[in-house]
């Protein structure tokens, strides 16, 4: 789906609103044109020898009613125009936001967060509220008014109507020509301002050298000469700017008005075409309004090229590949096994080759990553943030790629080493994105050793996490995983910032979890020795796997060496 399709679909869904807006625009302009028409009729009645008071009252009331109706219609029209622009803006924003949130993470890494934010907060508004509301609909509105006004002019006096119509191209080309002339002149003036800035800045940067060489008087004289030489261009630009703004339009409208009134007076004196004073008054009111409408028509920008960059930006977002492909499986039977078979993945952040293991329910698996092996990569493979290039991952012998991504992430509670919290309260971060359950919440606080910390805080669990240490941040992330109470837990160096005592306490709580799949990913052997079995990766390849107890009994095993090295280092430090 692209930007134009979304706009078309929005308009199709709001067809009743669009029809109502069109009727409102038509009536609003009709009332605006009819008001001077009945004022003219009123003038005709007042100039009669025998004034018919009933007609005077009738035309006065009609003119007043149409004026009030015009104001009411304009009020309704403005509301409808805003709503239509808001419908389009909201539709684009919702679709763009949804596309971004559901996009494959590898796609999002190709664009900056600022670009994505600007596209939603700026580009959607420019297209919906600026382009559609303030240009396209206004263009239609002004065009509608001009058509009705010209029809009225021709109905009142065909000759006067033709004079006004003949003046439109003169007005258009006159205003356009002056604008173009001013724009070209402004370009030259802008260059002069740039040149002046360059001269001044260069002299100020070299002021010490100028003083040393005694060139101050020369530079002052040169600058004065430059100002005098270019003063005429600045004056010319000022004159053109003001001509462009007011004078040329006033002259053309005045000429047309004088010509129309002169012809009308001639017709009135000679009794041609039954011209009346009221007709002249009607034309005198309509002529400035018509040319004002022409000017407004010229000022609107209805070409889609004016928003081409905004459309391109949004289309770039809508082309982002979704992380959800063909995923027909939305429900699994009771999860009993997780299996990796010859899984391979490689990108700029890391790689893994021929990773194979299987985990049963209630088993604890440790994955020890040594030398050039990314722990984040292993974690991201479990939650489909990254997808294996080859090999298979299965849950209950069901191929990983066929399981719905969001259902899978309900099954897996994942805590990473660099997990960021939301700028919100403790309780909001722990319970996110689930509703609050007091029992689960208190249980999570206990397991993550947060109860005492929260008790000492002035605002308790309403404290903003930005006020807390990185160690507490890790505890909150782990509490969030406990609160989720998923079937599968993946902990990726989750206690990295904690002191050893606290890390051991929480590790024990993790190991005590029953009827769960526990996967602990770490680059430290100490973190995985509490697991039932372990897979050890070095340079992205499996170098050892097996039962933890058996490997720890083997002094030649990689696991034993890794754990022993850490323990020796700890003793030396202590």
Phi, psi and omega in degrees: 000138179242180186299313182296322178296319179296318178296314179299317179296321179297315179295323178295321180286339181248035185298323178296320178295318180296316179297315179298320178296318179298318179295319179297316178298315180298311181294319180301314180288326178296316178295323179297321181282324182290333180300307177294332179297314181284336171297319176298318178298320179297318178298318178300318180295322182287339180269355178289153178294312178257096183287129175268104186298329179295318178294321179300312179297318182300310182290326177296314180296317180299314180299318179294318180298315181294327178293316178295316179298323177300315181296318179296315180297322180294322177297312179297319181299316180298319178296318181291322178297315179298315182297318180296315177298323179291322177302313183292316179300312181297319180298317179293317181295316180297316182293318180295315181296316179297317180298317180295313183296330182261003183286152174298134184300329179292330176289319182291334179291347180275346180234153183277149175303327179295319178299315181296317180295314180298323181297322181280313187276337183247304187296319180297321180291319179299318181289312186281303188273333180268303185289306184291308185289311189268352180237298184297308182292322177295323177299313178299319180298310181294321179296318178300315179299314182299319180298312181296318182295318179294320177299317179296318179299316180292327179289321180289312180203105181305321183292313179296323178299320180290326177297314179296318180296321179293332181282345183297310179297325177297316179297315182299308183290329178295312180293316180298318180297316179294322179295318179294318179298317180294319181298315179297318180293323180296325178300316178295320179294319178299322178294321178297320178295321177296317180295320179297315179300318180297317180298311183296313182297318180296318180293322179292324178292329182256020187300322180297315180294322179298318180294319180300319182271006178057046181253015183299310182298321179298315181294320178298316180296317180298320181292319177298318178297320180297317179298316181294321180294325185258000180299322181298322180292323178292320178296317180300319179295320180297316179297313180298322181298317181286326174297317180298325186284314190230307197299313185297322179292317181298319181297312183295314180297319180297318179298313179297317181297316179297317180297316181294315181294321179299313178296319180297317178297320178299317178296322181295316181294320184268001178067032181273137176057022179055036180293137180239168177297323179298323178297319179295319179296316179302313180295321181296327178284318186287325187302308178299322179295321179296314182287331173295322176296321177297318179296316178296324178296321179292329184279343179279146182242099185260351179291135180295345179295337180290340179240022183298321181292321179294319178296317179298319180298314180292320178298326177297323177291315183293344178272355179299133182286132180287147176285347175262119177254230175274099185231081188285344188265115180248002181204136176242154171293176179313121185294126184237341181204147172234131186223130171253129179232110178050045182284130179233141175204145179207134169208190185293341183268346180161178181207159175215141183231132174051048178280121181225134172191166171220146181232136177259165177301137179074010175263152177246121180249130173256136175240108183263120184254114181244145171045100173062030175239124184278123175291326179298323180299317180298314179300316184291332176293326181291331186246017176063022171289331172228144185246134183304137177286326178208170185084180183227147171238130181229143168248121184054040182063012176264128184300131185306317185294342182267353180273132179305129186302316185284329173293319179300318182287345169285329180284332188246125171259120188238134177234121181259167182290331181245030182299128179264143177265162176281150177285071186215191183281168178299310184296324180294321180289326181287319185273347183302135359258028187262161173292162184283129174236111188302317182296309180297324181295311181294324177296320179294320178299317181296311184296327181269005178058046182254347186301311182294322180297313181293322180301325182278351181276142182300316182262012177053226183280004173269004178292138177288139184292341179295343181272359188252164182282167178295327178298314179293326176303316179296320178298320179295319178298318179291322177299321178299320178293317177299318182296322180296329176051049182284174179282327183240132176245128175240113179251116182251099181046044190288344182246026188299323184269358184272156172290159189298323181295312180295318179300319180294320180297314181290324177300322178295322178295323178295313182295331181285349181300133184254149175058036180231162169263119180248121176240118179250117181253129183202163174256011178239127181299327181302327184288339187252356185290344178276354182280167178283318180216165187219148170238128182248127181247138176222126185053037175081001182238149180288122178249345179195147175203156178151191180289134184298314182299318181293318180293325180289338176281342182265107184291347178268357182285153178296321181297314180300316181296319181294315181292317181297320180298319180292319181294320178297317181296321180296319179296320180297316181296318181289000000 
